[in-house]
PDB file of C-alpha atoms in Angstrom:
ATOM      1  CA  MET K  15       0.000   0.000   0.000  1.00  0.00           C
ATOM      2  CA  ASN K  16       1.175   3.463  -0.692  1.00  0.00           C
ATOM      3  CA  LYS K  17       0.936   6.627   1.346  1.00  0.00           C
ATOM      4  CA  ARG K  18      -2.209   7.744  -0.485  1.00  0.00           C
ATOM      5  CA  THR K  19      -4.138   4.606   0.543  1.00  0.00           C
ATOM      6  CA  TYR K  20      -3.294   5.197   4.218  1.00  0.00           C
ATOM      7  CA  THR K  21      -4.449   8.815   3.961  1.00  0.00           C
ATOM      8  CA  LYS K  22      -7.809   7.830   2.419  1.00  0.00           C
ATOM      9  CA  LYS K  23      -8.379   5.146   5.053  1.00  0.00           C
ATOM     10  CA  GLY K  24      -7.464   7.572   7.851  1.00  0.00           C
ATOM     11  CA  LEU K  25      -9.796  10.205   6.467  1.00  0.00           C
ATOM     12  CA  ALA K  26     -12.649   7.688   6.131  1.00  0.00           C
ATOM     13  CA  LEU K  27     -12.075   6.465   9.701  1.00  0.00           C
ATOM     14  CA  ALA K  28     -12.035  10.037  11.051  1.00  0.00           C
ATOM     15  CA  LEU K  29     -15.254  10.931   9.208  1.00  0.00           C
ATOM     16  CA  GLY K  30     -16.937   7.757  10.458  1.00  0.00           C
ATOM     17  CA  LEU K  31     -15.914   8.554  14.038  1.00  0.00           C
ATOM     18  CA  LEU K  32     -17.241  12.110  13.733  1.00  0.00           C
ATOM     19  CA  LEU K  33     -20.547  10.780  12.374  1.00  0.00           C
ATOM     20  CA  VAL K  34     -20.945   8.371  15.294  1.00  0.00           C
ATOM     21  CA  LEU K  35     -20.083  11.087  17.823  1.00  0.00           C
ATOM     22  CA  GLY K  36     -22.561  13.432  16.157  1.00  0.00           C
ATOM     23  CA  LEU K  37     -25.360  10.875  16.437  1.00  0.00           C
ATOM     24  CA  PHE K  38     -24.771  10.393  20.153  1.00  0.00           C
ATOM     25  CA  SER K  39     -24.324  14.059  20.979  1.00  0.00           C
ATOM     26  CA  GLY K  40     -28.104  14.583  20.733  1.00  0.00           C
ATOM     27  CA  CYS K  41     -28.886  11.840  23.263  1.00  0.00           C
ATOM     28  CA  GLY K  42     -29.437  12.359  26.972  1.00  0.00           C
ATOM     29  CA  GLU K  43     -30.595  15.333  28.958  1.00  0.00           C
ATOM     30  CA  LYS K  44     -30.370  18.827  27.659  1.00  0.00           C
ATOM     31  CA  PRO K  45     -28.084  21.158  29.579  1.00  0.00           C
ATOM     32  CA  GLY K  46     -29.829  23.066  32.328  1.00  0.00           C
ATOM     33  CA  ALA K  47     -32.929  20.876  32.558  1.00  0.00           C
ATOM     34  CA  GLY K  48     -34.781  21.966  35.670  1.00  0.00           C
ATOM     35  CA  GLU K  49     -36.648  19.917  38.235  1.00  0.00           C
ATOM     36  CA  GLY K  50     -39.449  17.990  36.584  1.00  0.00           C
ATOM     37  CA  GLU K  51     -37.835  18.256  33.173  1.00  0.00           C
ATOM     38  CA  SER K  52     -36.002  15.292  31.718  1.00  0.00           C
ATOM     39  CA  GLY K  53     -34.636  17.165  28.743  1.00  0.00           C
ATOM     40  CA  LEU K  54     -36.014  14.415  26.470  1.00  0.00           C
ATOM     41  CA  VAL K  55     -38.840  15.533  24.215  1.00  0.00           C
ATOM     42  CA  LYS K  56     -41.980  13.405  24.395  1.00  0.00           C
ATOM     43  CA  ASN K  57     -44.752  13.649  21.840  1.00  0.00           C
ATOM     44  CA  ILE K  58     -48.182  13.078  23.358  1.00  0.00           C
ATOM     45  CA  THR K  59     -51.746  13.437  22.126  1.00  0.00           C
ATOM     46  CA  LEU K  60     -54.680  14.922  24.012  1.00  0.00           C
ATOM     47  CA  GLN K  61     -58.220  14.615  22.741  1.00  0.00           C
ATOM     48  CA  VAL K  62     -60.894  16.805  24.375  1.00  0.00           C
ATOM     49  CA  MET K  63     -64.596  15.952  24.089  1.00  0.00           C
ATOM     50  CA  HIS K  64     -66.641  19.042  24.927  1.00  0.00           C
ATOM     51  CA  ARG K  65     -70.182  19.549  26.259  1.00  0.00           C
ATOM     52  CA  ASP K  66     -71.508  20.232  22.735  1.00  0.00           C
ATOM     53  CA  GLU K  67     -69.968  16.884  21.625  1.00  0.00           C
ATOM     54  CA  SER K  68     -67.284  18.622  19.570  1.00  0.00           C
ATOM     55  CA  VAL K  69     -63.872  16.991  19.666  1.00  0.00           C
ATOM     56  CA  LYS K  70     -60.544  18.780  19.588  1.00  0.00           C
ATOM     57  CA  ASP K  71     -57.167  17.068  19.197  1.00  0.00           C
ATOM     58  CA  PHE K  72     -53.877  18.457  20.481  1.00  0.00           C
ATOM     59  CA  GLN K  73     -50.407  17.233  19.547  1.00  0.00           C
ATOM     60  CA  LEU K  74     -47.916  18.225  22.238  1.00  0.00           C
ATOM     61  CA  ALA K  75     -44.136  18.031  22.316  1.00  0.00           C
ATOM     62  CA  THR K  76     -42.829  18.446  25.852  1.00  0.00           C
ATOM     63  CA  ASP K  77     -39.885  17.698  28.110  1.00  0.00           C
ATOM     64  CA  LYS K  78     -42.110  17.658  31.211  1.00  0.00           C
ATOM     65  CA  GLU K  79     -42.401  14.579  33.434  1.00  0.00           C
ATOM     66  CA  THR K  80     -46.106  14.617  34.336  1.00  0.00           C
ATOM     67  CA  LEU K  81     -49.336  15.150  32.474  1.00  0.00           C
ATOM     68  CA  ARG K  82     -50.182  18.135  34.668  1.00  0.00           C
ATOM     69  CA  GLN K  83     -46.903  19.876  33.866  1.00  0.00           C
ATOM     70  CA  ALA K  84     -47.318  19.285  30.124  1.00  0.00           C
ATOM     71  CA  LEU K  85     -50.943  20.437  29.983  1.00  0.00           C
ATOM     72  CA  GLU K  86     -50.401  23.468  32.211  1.00  0.00           C
ATOM     73  CA  GLU K  87     -47.425  24.478  30.080  1.00  0.00           C
ATOM     74  CA  GLU K  88     -49.812  24.638  27.098  1.00  0.00           C
ATOM     75  CA  GLY K  89     -52.573  26.371  29.094  1.00  0.00           C
ATOM     76  CA  LEU K  90     -54.961  23.467  28.497  1.00  0.00           C
ATOM     77  CA  ILE K  91     -56.051  22.749  32.089  1.00  0.00           C
ATOM     78  CA  ALA K  92     -56.886  24.569  35.304  1.00  0.00           C
ATOM     79  CA  GLY K  93     -58.415  23.434  38.544  1.00  0.00           C
ATOM     80  CA  GLU K  94     -58.440  23.379  42.302  1.00  0.00           C
ATOM     81  CA  GLU K  95     -55.721  22.038  44.561  1.00  0.00           C
ATOM     82  CA  SER K  96     -56.639  19.193  46.901  1.00  0.00           C
ATOM     83  CA  GLU K  97     -54.728  16.818  49.145  1.00  0.00           C
ATOM     84  CA  PHE K  98     -54.538  14.476  46.134  1.00  0.00           C
ATOM     85  CA  GLY K  99     -53.253  17.107  43.689  1.00  0.00           C
ATOM     86  CA  MET K 100     -55.119  19.134  41.097  1.00  0.00           C
ATOM     87  CA  PHE K 101     -58.837  18.489  40.633  1.00  0.00           C
ATOM     88  CA  VAL K 102     -59.248  19.465  36.977  1.00  0.00           C
ATOM     89  CA  LYS K 103     -62.178  21.846  36.504  1.00  0.00           C
ATOM     90  CA  THR K 104     -61.326  23.437  33.153  1.00  0.00           C
ATOM     91  CA  VAL K 105     -60.010  21.807  29.976  1.00  0.00           C
ATOM     92  CA  ASP K 106     -59.406  23.693  26.728  1.00  0.00           C
ATOM     93  CA  GLY K 107     -61.266  26.711  28.116  1.00  0.00           C
ATOM     94  CA  GLU K 108     -64.442  24.838  29.122  1.00  0.00           C
ATOM     95  CA  THR K 109     -65.279  24.630  32.830  1.00  0.00           C
ATOM     96  CA  ALA K 110     -67.308  21.777  34.315  1.00  0.00           C
ATOM     97  CA  ASP K 111     -70.507  22.973  36.018  1.00  0.00           C
ATOM     98  CA  ASP K 112     -70.827  21.483  39.531  1.00  0.00           C
ATOM     99  CA  SER K 113     -74.548  22.370  39.670  1.00  0.00           C
ATOM    100  CA  LYS K 114     -75.092  20.010  36.708  1.00  0.00           C
ATOM    101  CA  GLN K 115     -72.822  17.305  38.206  1.00  0.00           C
ATOM    102  CA  GLU K 116     -70.319  17.803  35.385  1.00  0.00           C
ATOM    103  CA  TRP K 117     -66.713  16.632  35.696  1.00  0.00           C
ATOM    104  CA  TRP K 118     -63.771  15.914  33.428  1.00  0.00           C
ATOM    105  CA  CYS K 119     -63.135  12.184  32.952  1.00  0.00           C
ATOM    106  CA  LEU K 120     -59.512  11.334  32.142  1.00  0.00           C
ATOM    107  CA  THR K 121     -58.784   8.260  30.038  1.00  0.00           C
ATOM    108  CA  LYS K 122     -55.577   6.954  28.494  1.00  0.00           C
ATOM    109  CA  GLY K 123     -55.836   5.236  25.155  1.00  0.00           C
ATOM    110  CA  GLY K 124     -59.589   4.916  25.712  1.00  0.00           C
ATOM    111  CA  GLU K 125     -59.195   3.141  29.074  1.00  0.00           C
ATOM    112  CA  THR K 126     -60.405   4.621  32.366  1.00  0.00           C
ATOM    113  CA  TRP K 127     -57.458   6.243  34.115  1.00  0.00           C
ATOM    114  CA  THR K 128     -57.480   6.178  37.909  1.00  0.00           C
ATOM    115  CA  SER K 129     -54.458   8.412  38.519  1.00  0.00           C
ATOM    116  CA  GLY K 130     -54.662  12.181  38.636  1.00  0.00           C
ATOM    117  CA  VAL K 131     -52.805  14.537  36.338  1.00  0.00           C
ATOM    118  CA  ASP K 132     -50.188  15.208  39.046  1.00  0.00           C
ATOM    119  CA  SER K 133     -49.120  11.565  39.365  1.00  0.00           C
ATOM    120  CA  THR K 134     -49.486  10.567  35.708  1.00  0.00           C
ATOM    121  CA  GLU K 135     -46.004  10.301  34.237  1.00  0.00           C
ATOM    122  CA  ILE K 136     -45.885  10.703  30.488  1.00  0.00           C
ATOM    123  CA  ALA K 137     -43.925   8.830  27.849  1.00  0.00           C
ATOM    124  CA  ASP K 138     -43.382   9.433  24.173  1.00  0.00           C
ATOM    125  CA  GLY K 139     -46.423   8.334  22.180  1.00  0.00           C
ATOM    126  CA  ASP K 140     -48.939   8.469  25.049  1.00  0.00           C
ATOM    127  CA  ALA K 141     -52.534   9.350  24.139  1.00  0.00           C
ATOM    128  CA  PHE K 142     -54.924  10.836  26.708  1.00  0.00           C
ATOM    129  CA  GLU K 143     -58.535  11.948  26.519  1.00  0.00           C
ATOM    130  CA  PHE K 144     -60.597  14.339  28.624  1.00  0.00           C
ATOM    131  CA  THR K 145     -64.369  13.956  28.308  1.00  0.00           C
ATOM    132  CA  LEU K 146     -66.819  16.338  29.924  1.00  0.00           C
ATOM    133  CA  THR K 147     -69.089  13.905  31.784  1.00  0.00           C
ATOM    134  CA  THR K 148     -72.417  14.461  33.578  1.00  0.00           C
ATOM    135  CA  GLY K 149     -73.469  12.588  36.712  1.00  0.00           C
ATOM    136  CA  TYR K 150     -71.577  11.434  39.748  1.00  0.00           C
TER     137      TYR K 150
END
């Protein structure tokens, strides 16, 4: 082999190493991620079924850990604090009417969800639904 062959192989090896390092540089936590933020972006879906039976879908990209954090960040929920965390009263600007026994039912992938928004950790690809429900 001549000197030129070694140079080409060295250049190819260096470029390959740079490519591998570049792929891994995007992995892991982002610098300065605060408490409750993993630094990893998760894409989640929220579907809201309103009183008038209209349906609105939201696609969210977030680095938050819990459903509450992600939905509050987008201004999609509000509620009252309780010993168990937030009791969601308002979703997508519509407030449940206690006098009509209305409440927001949270489901995940169509299945009844028994955890509150505070304790629901989110993962990439999760799908949640809030349905305005009448009757206790």
